[in-house]
Amino acid sequence: MKDFARLYAALDSTTSTNEKIARLEAYFRAADPKDAVWALYILLEKARKSVVTSNVLRKHFLSLGLVPEWLFEESRAHVGDTAETVALLLVSLGFGKGEAWELPLHVWMETEIPKARVKAKGTSKEFTEERQRELLLTWWRHLPEDEVYILHKILTGAFRVGVSSGLVLKALAAALDADLPSLTHRLTGDWEPTEAFYRSLTDQGGPALNPSQPYPFMLAYPLEPEFQPGPQWQLEHKWDGIRAQVIRRAGETFIWSRGEDLVTGQFPELVEAFEGVPDGTVIDGEIVAWGEGRPLLFSVLQTRLGRKKVTEKERREAPVHLMAYDLLEQDGLDLRAESLEARRGRLEAFLEIHPIDRVHLTELLSARDREELERLRVEARERGAEGLMVKRKDSPYLEGRKKGYWWKHKVDPYALDAVLMYAQAGSGRRSNLFTDYTFGLWDGDRLVPFAKAYSGLTDGEIAELDRWIRQNTLDKFGPARTVRPVQVFEIAFEGIAPSARHKSGIAVRFPRILRWRKDKRPFEADTLGAAFALLPQEMSGASEELVADAFGDS
């Protein structure tokens, strides 16, 4: 754990990409493979399961009676993170002074940390919260601040460090003298963090791939302003759903999201549709909610996400289809090195021979010039899409973003002027600043919260707004503050839908701050009615019902 803590500190203390790669490479060269494979697992953010929640961590710490709850809450509001707050307070209280533990990382991950999971009462392996508290107390006595902080983040499944998976894999490839594309493929999807698996990564032949193994996703850059269409480019709609690879191998179907989550159980109708598909097939596409012959709003699809089991009712209310646009594997043959044009031809022929229920081939579009391209982009929203994809016909299927091959050209976001209502401290390097904001729209003479946003302001604007918030606080609720409702901001968002769960009666997708409207007075901000006017026409009836649910018949 000590070496991994040093690595974390080194990565967290620099913004230099080359320095981060050098630190990672040095770690992987020196580390015991049993530890290196766990470090890799954590850095690639695969250790995301929570063993102890932040609330439980807080409860066990407060049960020691060494700090009053109000002081903990004030500290938490300043730091912005429970795990870090507890670690800092433990140090200030003199913990971590016991005999230092020199347990390697793999022992922590395989033996120690699993001990902290509370088992259900009545089972043969019952493990109570009281015993959990005693275990944490033992760890706190023997671990220094940097290690206790990392322990907390792993326990809560919230470990993050400022380094991308691409940098980690680049450093690992250098340390192992391995081929980066091959290494990236082997480490995509599920794998077991064992010493044997780590040692197999240096085998150029590679271990046998798990049948469920996806390919690393190819991604796109935002389209550059000077781009001009031409015959070398393929145009298609950018669908508003879940990017996925549907894999048929070994008589089974596997569905992977772009975030490397196995989401097969969330889409049983696609599993059923692929039962007759030949083994050795991998299709890349977008899973969308589907109704009346066209894609539905993303908010409909959201009702299916994150569920271990989908009910028949959910299947009826949010049916899904796959918009297919690439064939990555056919008859077990990896097609990624072929051109997009060749893969598209293969996909068309494949679906002609093997039509799949609930699978649609994306339509190819054409634009003679930039003006026509912009017209297609504007019209995309009417088709249930969020813009256009522009791809070079000669492009192979590569890992991640490779400039010059694939571009995305999204429709302009929706935007409304809203009033700042609440503020909360951020996390990480911004934990001492108010950076998380709640904005409201007018409903008559009152403000109703409609969106939360934390991005879009410059560092200078954040510092200025932070000072204003501290001087204009009206009330405090835990880490949040109510402020004088006078500051107006233009808020952009990608989508809007009715929602019975929100007080406003609507939910917006990907809200962010476009600009601070210092030129506007609060009563000039937009109304809730203006937000409902943005709803797709077919949903206006539903929105009226939700308004009645949220506010009565006012």
C-alpha positions in Angstrom: 0.0 0.0 0.0 2.9 2.4 0.8 4.3 2.3 -2.7 0.9 2.8 -4.2 0.3 5.7 -1.9 3.5 7.3 -3.1 2.4 6.7 -6.7 -0.9 8.4 -6.0 0.8 11.4 -4.4 3.2 11.7 -7.4 0.4 11.6 -9.9 -1.7 14.1 -7.9 1.1 16.6 -7.6 1.8 17.1 -11.3 -0.1 18.3 -14.4 2.6 17.1 -16.7 1.5 14.3 -19.0 5.1 13.1 -19.5 5.8 13.1 -15.8 2.7 11.1 -15.1 3.6 8.5 -17.7 7.2 8.3 -16.3 5.9 7.8 -12.7 3.5 5.1 -13.8 6.1 3.3 -15.9 8.6 3.3 -13.0 6.0 1.9 -10.7 5.0 -0.9 -13.0 8.6 -1.8 -13.7 9.4 -2.0 -10.0 6.2 -3.4 -8.5 5.6 -7.0 -7.6 3.2 -8.4 -10.2 0.7 -9.3 -7.4 0.6 -5.6 -6.5 0.9 -4.2 -10.0 -2.2 -6.0 -11.2 -4.2 -4.5 -8.4 -2.8 -1.0 -9.0 -3.8 -1.4 -12.6 -7.3 -2.5 -11.7 -7.7 0.5 -9.4 -6.2 3.0 -11.8 -8.5 1.8 -14.6 -11.4 2.4 -12.2 -12.6 -1.2 -12.2 -12.6 -1.4 -8.4 -15.9 0.5 -8.2 -17.9 -1.7 -5.8 -18.5 -0.1 -2.4 -17.6 -2.1 0.6 -18.4 0.7 3.1 -20.5 3.7 2.1 -19.5 7.3 2.9 -22.4 7.6 5.4 -21.2 4.4 7.3 -17.7 5.8 7.4 -19.0 9.0 8.8 -21.1 7.2 11.4 -18.3 5.0 12.6 -16.0 8.0 13.0 -18.6 10.1 14.9 -19.3 7.1 17.2 -15.8 7.6 18.6 -17.1 10.8 20.2 -13.9 12.7 19.6 -15.4 15.4 17.4 -18.9 17.0 17.6 -21.2 16.4 14.7 -21.5 20.1 13.9 -17.7 20.4 13.6 -17.5 17.3 11.3 -20.2 18.8 9.1 -18.4 22.2 8.9 -15.2 20.3 8.0 -17.0 18.2 5.4 -18.5 21.3 3.8 -15.0 22.9 3.6 -13.2 19.7 2.3 -16.1 18.5 0.1 -15.4 14.8 0.6 -16.3 12.5 3.5 -13.4 10.1 3.0 -10.9 12.9 2.9 -12.5 14.7 5.9 -12.3 11.6 8.1 -8.7 11.0 7.0 -7.7 14.6 7.9 -9.5 14.6 11.2 -7.9 11.3 12.2 -4.4 12.8 11.6 -5.3 15.9 13.7 -6.5 13.6 16.5 -3.2 11.7 16.6 -4.2 8.5 14.8 -1.8 6.6 12.6 0.9 6.6 15.3 0.7 2.9 16.0 3.2 0.3 14.7 3.2 0.9 11.0 1.7 -1.9 8.9 3.8 -2.9 5.8 1.0 -4.9 4.1 1.4 -5.0 0.3 -1.4 -3.7 -1.9 -2.6 -7.2 -3.0 -3.0 -8.3 0.7 -5.2 -5.2 1.3 -7.3 -5.9 -1.7 -7.6 -9.7 -1.4 -7.7 -10.2 2.4 -8.1 -7.0 4.5 -10.6 -4.9 2.7 -13.1 -7.7 2.1 -13.3 -8.2 5.9 -15.1 -4.9 6.2 -18.2 -6.0 4.3 -21.2 -6.4 6.6 -22.9 -9.7 6.1 -26.6 -10.3 6.4 -27.9 -11.2 9.8 -28.7 -14.8 10.3 -26.1 -16.1 7.9 -23.2 -18.3 8.9 -20.8 -15.5 8.1 -22.7 -12.7 9.9 -20.5 -9.6 10.3 -22.0 -6.8 12.3 -21.5 -3.1 12.0 -19.9 -3.1 15.5 -17.2 -5.5 14.3 -16.9 -3.4 11.2 -16.3 -0.3 13.4 -13.6 -2.2 15.4 -11.9 -3.2 12.2 -11.8 0.4 10.9 -10.5 1.6 14.2 -7.6 -0.9 14.0 -6.7 0.3 10.5 -6.9 3.9 11.6 -4.4 3.4 14.4 -1.8 1.8 12.1 -2.0 3.8 8.8 -0.7 7.2 8.0 -2.8 9.9 6.4 -2.0 9.2 2.8 -2.7 5.5 3.1 -5.8 5.9 5.1 -7.2 8.3 2.5 -6.6 5.8 -0.3 -8.1 3.1 1.9 -11.2 5.1 2.3 -11.6 5.8 -1.4 -11.2 2.2 -2.2 -13.6 1.1 0.5 -16.3 3.5 -0.8 -15.7 2.6 -4.5 -14.8 6.2 -5.3 -11.1 6.1 -6.0 -10.1 8.7 -8.6 -6.8 10.2 -9.7 -6.0 12.8 -12.4 -4.8 10.3 -15.0 -6.7 8.9 -17.9 -6.9 5.2 -18.8 -5.0 6.0 -22.0 -2.0 7.3 -20.0 -2.0 4.3 -17.7 -2.0 1.8 -20.6 0.7 3.8 -22.4 2.9 3.6 -19.4 2.1 -0.1 -18.8 2.9 -1.0 -22.4 6.3 0.8 -22.0 7.0 -1.0 -18.8 6.1 -4.4 -20.1 7.5 -3.8 -23.6 4.1 -4.8 -25.0 2.1 -3.8 -28.0 -0.3 -1.0 -26.9 -3.3 -1.8 -29.2 -3.2 -5.5 -28.2 -2.7 -4.6 -24.5 -5.7 -2.2 -24.6 -7.9 -4.9 -26.1 -6.9 -7.4 -23.4 -7.7 -4.9 -20.6 -11.1 -3.8 -22.0 -14.1 -5.3 -20.2 -13.9 -7.8 -17.3 -10.8 -9.5 -16.2 -9.5 -10.9 -12.9 -6.7 -9.0 -11.2 -4.4 -12.0 -10.7 -0.7 -12.4 -10.9 -1.1 -15.0 -13.7 -3.2 -12.6 -15.7 -0.7 -9.8 -15.3 2.2 -12.0 -16.3 0.3 -13.1 -19.4 0.2 -9.5 -20.6 3.8 -9.8 -21.6 3.0 -12.9 -23.8 2.8 -11.5 -27.3 0.5 -14.3 -28.3 -1.7 -13.2 -25.5 -4.0 -15.2 -23.2 -7.2 -16.6 -24.7 -9.8 -13.9 -24.8 -12.9 -14.3 -22.7 -15.9 -14.8 -25.1 -17.4 -11.6 -23.6 -14.4 -9.5 -24.3 -15.3 -6.2 -26.1 -13.1 -4.2 -28.3 -11.9 -0.7 -27.2 -14.4 1.8 -28.4 -13.4 4.3 -31.2 -14.5 7.8 -30.3 -14.9 11.1 -32.1 -13.7 14.7 -31.7 -16.1 17.8 -32.0 -16.2 18.9 -35.7 -13.8 21.7 -36.5 -15.2 25.0 -37.8 -13.2 24.9 -41.0 -14.4 21.4 -42.0 -15.8 21.0 -45.5 -17.7 17.9 -46.7 -16.5 15.8 -49.5 -16.7 12.3 -51.1 -14.2 10.9 -48.6 -16.6 11.4 -45.7 -19.5 9.2 -44.5 -22.4 11.1 -42.8 -25.0 9.6 -40.5 -27.1 10.7 -37.5 -25.6 10.8 -34.0 -28.3 9.0 -32.0 -29.1 9.9 -28.4 -28.8 6.7 -26.5 -26.3 4.3 -25.0 -23.2 3.5 -27.2 -22.8 -0.3 -27.1 -21.1 -3.3 -28.6 -23.3 -6.3 -28.9 -21.2 -9.5 -29.0 -22.3 -13.0 -30.0 -19.8 -15.6 -29.1 -19.8 -19.1 -27.7 -23.5 -19.3 -28.0 -24.1 -16.3 -25.8 -24.9 -12.6 -26.2 -23.0 -9.9 -24.3 -23.7 -6.2 -24.4 -21.0 -3.7 -23.3 -21.5 0.0 -22.8 -18.8 2.5 -23.8 -18.0 2.9 -20.1 -17.0 -0.8 -20.0 -20.0 -1.9 -18.1 -21.6 -5.2 -18.9 -25.2 -4.2 -19.4 -26.6 -7.4 -20.9 -29.3 -7.8 -18.2 -30.7 -4.4 -18.9 -31.7 -5.2 -22.5 -33.2 -8.7 -22.6 -35.1 -8.1 -25.8 -31.7 -7.5 -27.6 -30.4 -10.7 -26.1 -33.4 -12.5 -27.5 -33.0 -10.9 -30.9 -29.4 -12.0 -31.2 -30.1 -15.7 -30.4 -30.0 -16.6 -34.1 -27.0 -14.6 -35.0 -23.8 -16.6 -35.9 -21.1 -16.8 -33.4 -18.1 -14.6 -33.9 -20.2 -11.4 -34.5 -19.6 -8.0 -32.9 -21.8 -5.0 -33.9 -21.1 -1.5 -32.7 -24.1 0.9 -32.4 -26.4 2.9 -30.2 -29.1 1.5 -28.0 -32.1 3.9 -28.1 -35.6 3.9 -26.7 -38.0 3.2 -29.6 -41.6 3.9 -30.3 -43.9 4.5 -33.3 -41.1 3.9 -35.8 -38.5 6.3 -34.4 -36.2 6.9 -31.4 -37.7 8.4 -28.3 -36.2 10.8 -25.8 -33.2 9.7 -23.8 -35.2 10.1 -20.6 -37.3 7.2 -21.6 -34.2 5.0 -22.0 -33.0 6.1 -18.5 -35.7 4.1 -16.9 -33.9 1.0 -18.0 -30.4 1.9 -16.9 -28.7 0.5 -13.9 -31.2 -2.2 -13.3 -30.2 -5.8 -12.6 -33.5 -7.1 -13.9 -36.0 -5.4 -16.2 -39.6 -6.1 -15.7 -42.2 -6.7 -18.4 -43.8 -3.4 -17.6 -40.5 -1.6 -18.1 -40.0 -3.4 -21.4 -43.4 -2.3 -22.6 -43.0 1.3 -21.5 -39.4 1.7 -22.7 -38.8 -0.7 -25.7 -35.3 -0.5 -27.1 -33.7 -0.9 -30.5 -30.1 -1.0 -31.7 -29.0 1.6 -34.4 -26.2 -0.4 -35.9 -23.4 1.4 -37.7 -20.2 -0.8 -37.6 -19.3 -4.4 -37.9 -16.1 -5.2 -35.8 -16.0 -8.9 -36.0 -17.5 -11.5 -38.4 -17.1 -15.3 -38.2 -14.5 -14.6 -35.4 -12.4 -12.4 -37.7 -11.3 -9.0 -36.3 -12.3 -6.5 -39.0 -11.0 -3.3 -37.3 -8.0 -2.9 -39.6 -10.3 -2.7 -42.6 -11.6 0.6 -43.8 -14.9 2.0 -42.6 -16.3 1.7 -46.1 -15.4 -2.0 -46.3 -16.9 -2.6 -42.8 -20.1 -0.8 -43.7 -20.4 -2.9 -46.8 -20.0 -6.1 -44.7 -22.6 -4.8 -42.2 -25.1 -4.2 -44.9 -24.6 -7.6 -46.5 -24.6 -9.3 -43.0 -28.0 -7.7 -42.0 -29.4 -8.6 -45.4 -28.6 -12.3 -44.9 -29.2 -12.2 -41.1 -32.0 -9.7 -40.4 -32.2 -9.1 -36.6 -35.3 -8.0 -34.9 -34.9 -4.6 -33.2 -31.7 -3.8 -35.1 -31.7 -1.0 -37.7 -28.9 -0.1 -40.1 -28.2 3.6 -39.7 -29.1 5.7 -42.8 -26.3 7.3 -44.7 -26.7 11.0 -45.4 -25.0 13.3 -47.9 -24.0 17.0 -47.9 -22.5 18.9 -50.9 -21.2 21.8 -48.8 -21.0 23.2 -45.2 -24.3 24.9 -45.6 -26.1 21.6 -46.4 -24.2 19.9 -43.5 -25.5 22.6 -41.1 -29.1 22.1 -42.4 -28.8 18.4 -41.7 -27.5 19.1 -38.2 -30.4 21.4 -37.4 -32.9 18.9 -38.7 -31.4 16.0 -36.7 -33.4 16.9 -33.5 -36.6 16.4 -35.5 -35.4 12.8 -36.3 -34.8 12.0 -32.7 -31.0 12.4 -33.1 -28.6 14.7 -31.2 -26.6 15.7 -34.3 -24.4 14.2 -37.0 -21.4 11.8 -37.1 -18.8 12.5 -39.8 -16.4 9.7 -40.5 -13.6 9.1 -43.0 -14.5 6.3 -45.3 -10.9 4.9 -45.2 -10.7 5.0 -41.4 -9.7 1.8 -39.5 -11.4 1.2 -36.2 -8.9 2.5 -33.6 -8.8 2.8 -29.8 -10.2 6.0 -28.3 -10.1 9.4 -30.1 -7.8 9.8 -33.1 -8.0 13.2 -34.6 -8.9 13.4 -38.3 -10.9 10.2 -38.5 -14.2 10.6 -36.7 -16.0 13.8 -35.9 -19.3 14.6 -34.0 -21.4 17.6 -34.9 -24.1 18.0 -32.3 -27.2 20.2 -32.4 -27.0 23.5 -30.5 -28.0 23.0 -26.9 -31.1 24.4 -25.3 -30.5 27.4 -23.2 -32.4 29.4 -20.5 -31.5 32.2 -18.2 -31.9 31.1 -14.6 -31.3 32.6 -11.1 -28.7 31.2 -8.7 -30.6 29.8 -5.6 -28.1 27.5 -3.8 -24.4 26.8 -3.7 -22.3 23.9 -2.3 -18.6 23.4 -1.9 -16.8 21.3 -4.6 -14.4 18.5 -4.2 -10.7 17.8 -4.8 -8.7 20.9 -5.5 -11.9 23.0 -5.4 -13.1 21.7 -2.0 -12.5 25.1 -0.4 -14.6 26.9 -3.0 -18.4 27.0 -3.7 -18.5 25.5 -7.2 -21.7 23.4 -7.3 -24.8 25.5 -8.0 -28.5 25.1 -8.1 -30.5 27.4 -10.5 -34.2 28.3 -10.6 -36.8 29.6 -13.0 -39.8 31.8 -12.2 -43.2 30.3 -11.5 -45.2 33.4 -10.9 -43.4 35.3 -8.2 -41.4 32.4 -6.8 -38.3 30.6 -8.0 -38.4 26.8 -8.6 -35.2 24.8 -8.8 -34.7 23.3 -12.3 -31.0 22.5 -12.8 -27.8 21.9 -11.0 -24.5 22.7 -12.7 -20.8 23.0 -11.7 -19.0 23.6 -15.0 -18.7 26.5 -17.4 -17.1 29.2 -15.3 -13.4 30.3 -15.5 -11.2 30.0 -12.4 -11.5 33.8 -12.0 -15.3 33.7 -12.2 -15.4 30.9 -9.7 -13.3 32.8 -7.2 -15.4 36.0 -7.7 -18.7 34.1 -7.3 -17.3 32.3 -4.2 -16.6 35.6 -2.5 -20.1 36.8 -3.4 -21.7 33.6 -2.1 -20.0 34.0 1.3 -21.1 37.6 1.6 -24.7 36.9 0.5 -25.6 33.7 2.3 -29.2 33.7 3.6 -29.2 30.3 5.3 -27.3 27.1 5.6 -28.4 23.5 5.2 -25.5 21.2 5.9 -23.0 21.8 3.2 -25.4 23.9 1.1 -26.1 27.6 1.3 -29.1 29.6 0.2 -28.1 32.8 -1.4 -29.8 36.1 -2.3 -31.6 35.3 -5.6 -30.1 38.1 -7.7 -27.4 36.5 -9.9 -28.5 35.4 -13.4 -26.7 32.7 -15.5 -27.4 31.3 -18.9 -27.7 27.5 -18.5 -27.3 25.2 -21.5 -28.5 21.6 -21.6 -28.8 18.8 -24.2 -32.3 17.5 -23.5 -35.4 18.2 -21.6 -38.3 15.9 -20.5 -41.2 15.8 -18.1 -40.3 14.3 -14.7 -42.6 13.6 -11.7 -39.5 13.3 -9.5 -38.5 16.9 -9.8 -40.2 19.8 -8.1 -40.1 21.8 -11.4 -41.9 18.9 -13.2 -39.1 18.7 -15.7 -35.6 17.2 -16.0 -32.7 18.5 -18.1 -29.8 16.5 -19.4 -26.1 17.6 -19.1 -26.8 21.1 -17.7 -23.8 23.5 -17.7 -23.2 27.2 -17.4 -22.7 29.1 -20.6 -22.1 32.6 -19.1 -22.7 34.8 -16.1 -25.4 37.3 -17.2 -24.3 40.3 -15.2 -26.2 42.4 -17.6 -29.6 40.9 -16.5 -31.6 41.5 -13.4 -33.3 38.5 -11.7 -36.8 39.3 -12.8 -35.5 39.1 -16.4 -34.7 35.4 -16.0 -36.8 32.8 -17.8 -40.0 31.2 -16.5 -40.9 27.6 -15.9 -43.4 28.0 -18.8 -40.5 28.8 -21.1 -38.9 25.5 -20.2 -42.1 23.6 -20.8 -42.3 25.2 -24.2 -39.1 23.5 -25.2 -40.6 20.0 -24.6 -41.2 18.0 -27.7 -44.7 18.5 -28.9 -45.7 14.9 -28.4 -44.9 15.2 -24.7 -46.7 18.5 -23.9 -49.8 16.6 -22.6 -47.6 14.6 -20.2 -45.9 17.8 -19.0 -49.2 19.4 -18.1 -50.1 16.4 -15.9 -46.7 16.5 -14.2 -47.0 20.3 -13.5 -50.3 19.5 -11.8 -48.7 16.8 -9.8 -45.8 19.0 -8.7 -47.6 22.2 -8.0 -51.3 21.4 -7.8 -53.6 23.1 -10.4 -51.9 26.5 -10.0 
